[in-house]
mmCIF file of C-alpha atoms in Angstrom:
data_model
loop_
_atom_site.group_PDB
_atom_site.id
_atom_site.type_symbol
_atom_site.label_atom_id
_atom_site.label_comp_id
_atom_site.label_asym_id
_atom_site.label_seq_id
_atom_site.Cartn_x
_atom_site.Cartn_y
_atom_site.Cartn_z
ATOM 1 C CA ASP I 1 -14.755 -11.170 -15.884
ATOM 2 C CA THR I 2 -11.439 -11.331 -13.809
ATOM 3 C CA ALA I 3 -11.501 -13.792 -11.331
ATOM 4 C CA VAL I 4 -8.979 -12.313 -8.870
ATOM 5 C CA SER I 5 -8.545 -8.780 -9.285
ATOM 6 C CA GLN I 6 -5.742 -6.539 -7.549
ATOM 7 C CA THR I 7 -5.578 -2.882 -7.651
ATOM 8 C CA PRO I 8 -3.215 -0.911 -8.169
ATOM 9 C CA LYS I 9 -1.454 -2.852 -10.957
ATOM 10 C CA TYR I 10 1.619 -0.670 -10.502
ATOM 11 C CA LEU I 11 2.510 1.599 -7.426
ATOM 12 C CA VAL I 12 5.400 4.012 -7.009
ATOM 13 C CA THR I 13 5.820 5.764 -3.787
ATOM 14 C CA GLN I 14 8.553 7.482 -1.306
ATOM 15 C CA MET I 15 9.910 5.787 1.800
ATOM 16 C CA GLY I 16 7.759 6.594 4.786
ATOM 17 C CA ASN I 17 4.722 6.864 2.947
ATOM 18 C CA ASP I 18 1.332 4.600 3.766
ATOM 19 C CA LYS I 19 -0.277 2.694 1.224
ATOM 20 C CA SER I 20 -2.770 0.157 0.477
ATOM 21 C CA ILE I 21 -3.426 -2.591 -1.900
ATOM 22 C CA LYS I 22 -6.894 -4.001 -2.666
ATOM 23 C CA CYS I 23 -7.910 -7.390 -3.796
ATOM 24 C CA GLU I 24 -11.332 -8.901 -4.595
ATOM 25 C CA GLN I 25 -12.436 -12.447 -6.017
ATOM 26 C CA ASN I 26 -15.474 -13.663 -7.619
ATOM 27 C CA LEU I 27 -14.875 -17.219 -7.596
ATOM 28 C CA GLY I 28 -16.889 -17.904 -4.296
ATOM 29 C CA HIS I 29 -13.821 -18.809 -2.729
ATOM 30 C CA ASP I 30 -13.699 -18.882 1.277
ATOM 31 C CA THR I 31 -9.854 -18.485 1.425
ATOM 32 C CA MET I 32 -7.558 -15.636 0.306
ATOM 33 C CA TYR I 33 -3.660 -14.968 0.685
ATOM 34 C CA TRP I 34 -1.134 -12.393 0.271
ATOM 35 C CA TYR I 35 2.121 -13.565 -1.437
ATOM 36 C CA LYS I 36 5.371 -11.514 -1.735
ATOM 37 C CA GLN I 37 7.618 -12.098 -4.762
ATOM 38 C CA ASP I 38 10.894 -10.720 -4.462
ATOM 39 C CA SER I 39 13.465 -9.592 -7.344
ATOM 40 C CA LYS I 40 14.552 -13.371 -7.701
ATOM 41 C CA LYS I 41 11.108 -14.427 -8.234
ATOM 42 C CA PHE I 42 10.971 -16.001 -4.835
ATOM 43 C CA LEU I 43 7.316 -16.546 -3.267
ATOM 44 C CA LYS I 44 6.718 -15.992 0.393
ATOM 45 C CA ILE I 45 3.341 -16.238 1.829
ATOM 46 C CA MET I 46 2.405 -13.406 4.163
ATOM 47 C CA PHE I 47 -1.192 -13.866 5.509
ATOM 48 C CA SER I 48 -4.182 -15.810 4.602
ATOM 49 C CA TYR I 49 -7.676 -15.422 5.649
ATOM 50 C CA ASN I 50 -10.572 -17.931 5.908
ATOM 51 C CA ASN I 51 -14.157 -16.525 6.059
ATOM 52 C CA LYS I 52 -12.438 -13.099 7.245
ATOM 53 C CA GLU I 53 -10.597 -14.961 9.873
ATOM 54 C CA LEU I 54 -6.652 -14.543 10.042
ATOM 55 C CA ILE I 55 -5.420 -18.177 9.596
ATOM 56 C CA ILE I 56 -1.750 -17.657 8.671
ATOM 57 C CA ASN I 57 0.510 -14.654 9.693
ATOM 58 C CA GLU I 58 3.898 -15.323 8.824
ATOM 59 C CA THR I 59 6.946 -13.522 10.064
ATOM 60 C CA VAL I 60 5.952 -9.898 8.479
ATOM 61 C CA PRO I 61 6.992 -6.699 9.916
ATOM 62 C CA ASN I 62 3.805 -5.281 11.658
ATOM 63 C CA ARG I 63 3.978 -2.222 9.321
ATOM 64 C CA PHE I 64 2.055 -4.775 7.250
ATOM 65 C CA SER I 65 -1.663 -5.036 8.347
ATOM 66 C CA PRO I 66 -4.009 -7.280 6.060
ATOM 67 C CA LYS I 67 -7.797 -6.619 6.563
ATOM 68 C CA SER I 68 -10.640 -8.815 5.276
ATOM 69 C CA PRO I 69 -14.129 -7.052 5.258
ATOM 70 C CA ASP I 70 -15.953 -10.242 3.599
ATOM 71 C CA LYS I 71 -14.567 -13.302 2.266
ATOM 72 C CA ALA I 72 -14.519 -11.700 -1.094
ATOM 73 C CA HIS I 73 -12.075 -9.206 -0.102
ATOM 74 C CA LEU I 74 -8.599 -8.859 1.155
ATOM 75 C CA ASN I 75 -6.822 -5.588 1.469
ATOM 76 C CA LEU I 76 -3.170 -5.174 2.699
ATOM 77 C CA HIS I 77 -2.114 -1.895 4.253
ATOM 78 C CA ILE I 78 1.558 -0.784 4.627
ATOM 79 C CA ASN I 79 2.785 1.504 7.181
ATOM 80 C CA SER I 80 6.141 3.565 6.946
ATOM 81 C CA LEU I 81 7.200 1.894 3.477
ATOM 82 C CA GLU I 82 10.911 1.080 3.469
ATOM 83 C CA LEU I 83 13.236 0.414 0.171
ATOM 84 C CA GLY I 84 13.208 -3.264 1.090
ATOM 85 C CA ASP I 85 9.510 -3.525 0.653
ATOM 86 C CA SER I 86 9.784 -3.199 -3.327
ATOM 87 C CA ALA I 87 8.456 -6.322 -4.595
ATOM 88 C CA VAL I 88 5.442 -7.902 -6.435
ATOM 89 C CA TYR I 89 2.447 -8.544 -4.120
ATOM 90 C CA PHE I 90 0.267 -11.208 -5.118
ATOM 91 C CA CYS I 91 -3.513 -11.764 -3.947
ATOM 92 C CA ALA I 92 -4.790 -15.437 -4.225
ATOM 93 C CA SER I 93 -7.764 -17.242 -3.518
ATOM 94 C CA SER I 94 -8.777 -20.923 -2.964
ATOM 95 C CA GLN I 95 -11.669 -23.062 -1.797
ATOM 96 C CA GLY I 96 -10.984 -24.215 1.759
ATOM 97 C CA SER I 97 -7.332 -25.178 2.490
ATOM 98 C CA GLY I 98 -6.228 -24.960 -1.174
ATOM 99 C CA ALA I 99 -6.365 -28.510 -2.029
ATOM 100 C CA TYR I 100 -7.245 -27.771 -5.434
ATOM 101 C CA GLY I 101 -4.684 -24.985 -5.991
ATOM 102 C CA TYR I 102 -4.822 -21.200 -6.095
ATOM 103 C CA THR I 103 -6.201 -18.523 -8.267
ATOM 104 C CA PHE I 104 -3.862 -15.693 -8.284
ATOM 105 C CA GLY I 105 -4.216 -12.177 -9.502
ATOM 106 C CA SER I 106 -1.976 -10.397 -11.755
ATOM 107 C CA GLY I 107 -0.017 -8.741 -8.917
ATOM 108 C CA THR I 108 0.969 -5.319 -7.661
ATOM 109 C CA ARG I 109 4.216 -3.990 -8.396
ATOM 110 C CA LEU I 110 5.330 -1.942 -5.489
ATOM 111 C CA THR I 111 8.540 0.497 -5.913
ATOM 112 C CA VAL I 112 9.506 2.384 -3.059
ATOM 113 C CA VAL I 113 12.000 5.111 -3.985
ATOM 114 C CA ALA B 1 10.512 -28.695 7.619
ATOM 115 C CA GLN B 2 8.598 -28.883 4.510
ATOM 116 C CA SER B 3 10.253 -27.767 1.253
ATOM 117 C CA VAL B 4 9.913 -27.961 -2.427
ATOM 118 C CA THR B 5 13.134 -27.914 -4.354
ATOM 119 C CA GLN B 6 13.375 -26.954 -8.042
ATOM 120 C CA PRO B 7 17.100 -28.118 -9.052
ATOM 121 C CA ASP B 8 17.304 -26.171 -12.347
ATOM 122 C CA ILE B 9 17.071 -22.362 -12.165
ATOM 123 C CA HIS B 10 17.212 -21.985 -15.958
ATOM 124 C CA ILE B 11 16.498 -24.546 -18.572
ATOM 125 C CA THR B 12 16.816 -23.748 -22.553
ATOM 126 C CA VAL B 13 15.119 -25.911 -25.223
ATOM 127 C CA SER B 14 14.550 -25.481 -28.824
ATOM 128 C CA GLU B 15 11.138 -24.863 -30.183
ATOM 129 C CA GLY B 16 9.557 -28.505 -30.902
ATOM 130 C CA ALA B 17 12.019 -30.286 -28.293
ATOM 131 C CA SER B 18 10.613 -32.026 -25.603
ATOM 132 C CA LEU B 19 10.715 -30.422 -21.909
ATOM 133 C CA GLU B 20 11.035 -31.856 -18.391
ATOM 134 C CA LEU B 21 11.116 -29.678 -15.414
ATOM 135 C CA ARG B 22 12.082 -31.063 -12.111
ATOM 136 C CA CYS B 23 10.441 -30.901 -8.795
ATOM 137 C CA ASN B 24 11.308 -32.732 -5.614
ATOM 138 C CA TYR B 25 9.325 -32.208 -2.189
ATOM 139 C CA SER B 26 9.845 -33.169 1.406
ATOM 140 C CA TYR B 27 6.877 -33.350 3.508
ATOM 141 C CA GLY B 28 5.766 -35.295 6.532
ATOM 142 C CA ALA B 29 2.964 -37.082 4.290
ATOM 143 C CA THR B 30 2.143 -37.158 0.607
ATOM 144 C CA PRO B 31 1.199 -33.533 0.042
ATOM 145 C CA TYR B 32 -0.980 -32.196 -2.719
ATOM 146 C CA LEU B 33 1.059 -31.101 -5.495
ATOM 147 C CA PHE B 34 0.921 -28.386 -8.134
ATOM 148 C CA TRP B 35 2.663 -26.901 -11.013
ATOM 149 C CA TYR B 36 2.047 -23.127 -11.967
ATOM 150 C CA VAL B 37 3.403 -21.057 -14.897
ATOM 151 C CA GLN B 38 4.131 -17.163 -14.705
ATOM 152 C CA SER B 39 4.316 -15.104 -17.882
ATOM 153 C CA PRO B 40 6.223 -12.108 -17.688
ATOM 154 C CA GLY B 41 4.312 -9.337 -15.744
ATOM 155 C CA GLN B 42 1.542 -11.843 -15.231
ATOM 156 C CA GLY B 43 0.289 -13.977 -12.018
ATOM 157 C CA LEU B 44 0.553 -17.488 -11.569
ATOM 158 C CA GLN B 45 -1.706 -19.843 -13.566
ATOM 159 C CA LEU B 46 -2.371 -23.179 -12.191
ATOM 160 C CA LEU B 47 -1.190 -25.855 -14.871
ATOM 161 C CA LEU B 48 -2.122 -28.900 -13.172
ATOM 162 C CA LYS B 49 -2.526 -30.598 -9.771
ATOM 163 C CA TYR B 50 -2.105 -34.155 -8.149
ATOM 164 C CA PHE B 51 -4.149 -35.206 -5.164
ATOM 165 C CA SER B 52 -3.895 -39.029 -5.331
ATOM 166 C CA GLY B 53 -4.846 -41.947 -7.446
ATOM 167 C CA ASP B 54 -3.252 -42.280 -11.093
ATOM 168 C CA THR B 55 0.355 -40.565 -10.689
ATOM 169 C CA LEU B 56 0.083 -39.138 -14.336
ATOM 170 C CA VAL B 57 -1.602 -36.254 -14.467
ATOM 171 C CA GLN B 58 -2.661 -34.208 -17.291
ATOM 172 C CA GLY B 59 -2.901 -30.240 -17.221
ATOM 173 C CA ILE B 60 -3.600 -27.339 -19.639
ATOM 174 C CA LYS B 61 -1.545 -26.283 -22.423
ATOM 175 C CA GLY B 62 -0.317 -29.950 -23.237
ATOM 176 C CA PHE B 63 1.415 -30.243 -19.910
ATOM 177 C CA GLU B 64 1.768 -33.350 -17.840
ATOM 178 C CA ALA B 65 3.422 -34.304 -14.780
ATOM 179 C CA GLU B 66 4.235 -37.620 -13.054
ATOM 180 C CA PHE B 67 4.224 -38.117 -9.317
ATOM 181 C CA LYS B 68 6.847 -40.727 -7.895
ATOM 182 C CA ARG B 69 6.524 -41.514 -4.443
ATOM 183 C CA SER B 70 9.831 -43.416 -4.057
ATOM 184 C CA GLN B 71 11.633 -40.420 -5.309
ATOM 185 C CA SER B 72 9.627 -37.753 -3.880
ATOM 186 C CA SER B 73 9.462 -35.986 -7.280
ATOM 187 C CA PHE B 74 6.739 -34.613 -9.234
ATOM 188 C CA ASN B 75 8.189 -33.599 -12.808
ATOM 189 C CA LEU B 76 6.296 -31.661 -15.238
ATOM 190 C CA ARG B 77 6.668 -32.705 -19.157
ATOM 191 C CA LYS B 78 5.612 -31.568 -22.533
ATOM 192 C CA PRO B 79 6.449 -33.397 -25.694
ATOM 193 C CA SER B 80 6.725 -30.588 -28.010
ATOM 194 C CA VAL B 81 7.835 -26.993 -26.671
ATOM 195 C CA HIS B 82 6.257 -23.951 -28.218
ATOM 196 C CA TRP B 83 7.941 -20.415 -28.190
ATOM 197 C CA SER B 84 4.847 -19.161 -25.956
ATOM 198 C CA ASP B 85 5.866 -21.817 -23.258
ATOM 199 C CA ALA B 86 8.900 -19.453 -22.377
ATOM 200 C CA ALA B 87 8.055 -18.427 -18.972
ATOM 201 C CA GLU B 88 8.647 -19.092 -15.069
ATOM 202 C CA TYR B 89 7.557 -22.196 -13.779
ATOM 203 C CA PHE B 90 6.799 -23.121 -10.134
ATOM 204 C CA CYS B 91 6.123 -26.325 -8.222
ATOM 205 C CA ALA B 92 4.263 -26.019 -5.043
ATOM 206 C CA ALA B 93 2.967 -28.401 -2.332
ATOM 207 C CA THR B 94 0.513 -28.286 0.591
ATOM 208 C CA SER B 95 -1.155 -30.590 2.830
ATOM 209 C CA ASN B 96 -4.388 -30.575 4.998
ATOM 210 C CA THR B 97 -2.424 -30.092 7.935
ATOM 211 C CA ASN B 98 -0.696 -26.802 7.391
ATOM 212 C CA ALA B 99 -4.002 -24.433 7.103
ATOM 213 C CA GLY B 100 -3.799 -24.068 3.114
ATOM 214 C CA LYS B 101 -0.164 -22.767 3.147
ATOM 215 C CA SER B 102 1.405 -23.861 0.061
ATOM 216 C CA THR B 103 5.187 -23.898 -0.155
ATOM 217 C CA PHE B 104 6.627 -23.140 -3.666
ATOM 218 C CA GLY B 105 9.700 -23.842 -5.147
ATOM 219 C CA ASP B 106 12.115 -21.128 -6.196
ATOM 220 C CA GLY B 107 10.883 -21.442 -9.870
ATOM 221 C CA THR B 108 12.548 -22.478 -13.195
ATOM 222 C CA THR B 109 13.071 -20.102 -15.761
ATOM 223 C CA LEU B 110 12.273 -21.606 -19.410
ATOM 224 C CA THR B 111 13.923 -20.220 -22.506
ATOM 225 C CA VAL B 112 12.735 -21.323 -25.779
ATOM 226 C CA LYS B 113 15.138 -20.856 -28.838
ATOM 227 C CA PRO B 114 13.691 -20.685 -32.029
#
């Protein structure tokens, strides 16, 4: 039973399209995150939600819009995709402020062509 | 500014040899510290964490890490490396004051020679 599951695992799309990535966790955690991992494997936080409330919103283009319908789900919608959006996007969850560490999903590899 | 530095981009060790991966942090107060491992095509898996107390912490897969406040370091060690340990390793830090945002190092790629 996967603790943090993301769909889809792979996403290939053309520039200008709109796409969504979904994330669900069954750990009972109250905080969820989106991280972006670039081609050099650098990890950068994008957003964080705690109990459906946005608490971290890093400097991310407003083409990226997260949505958390409940504390077990966190989705990421991307409008007008650009070549530079190609990356691996990771969802993660934690209890509280992450003092016990994160549980990561297996990632969504987004390729924009 | 808060930062986590992993000085070694790439390390190669022979199977059976010992391993040490370095991590240095710069935080206003002692942060919570973590090591994660990422196998190819996979997400990150938590290996171990340090909050306070005993400065030598044990983790999964035979890994341990030592917190040294005087050196602002949290180095990861394993006495005998297995071929399956080949992966990307990330050191990370967070604190109670930054709303759960973990800062990750740039990662160290571990190659294991047969």
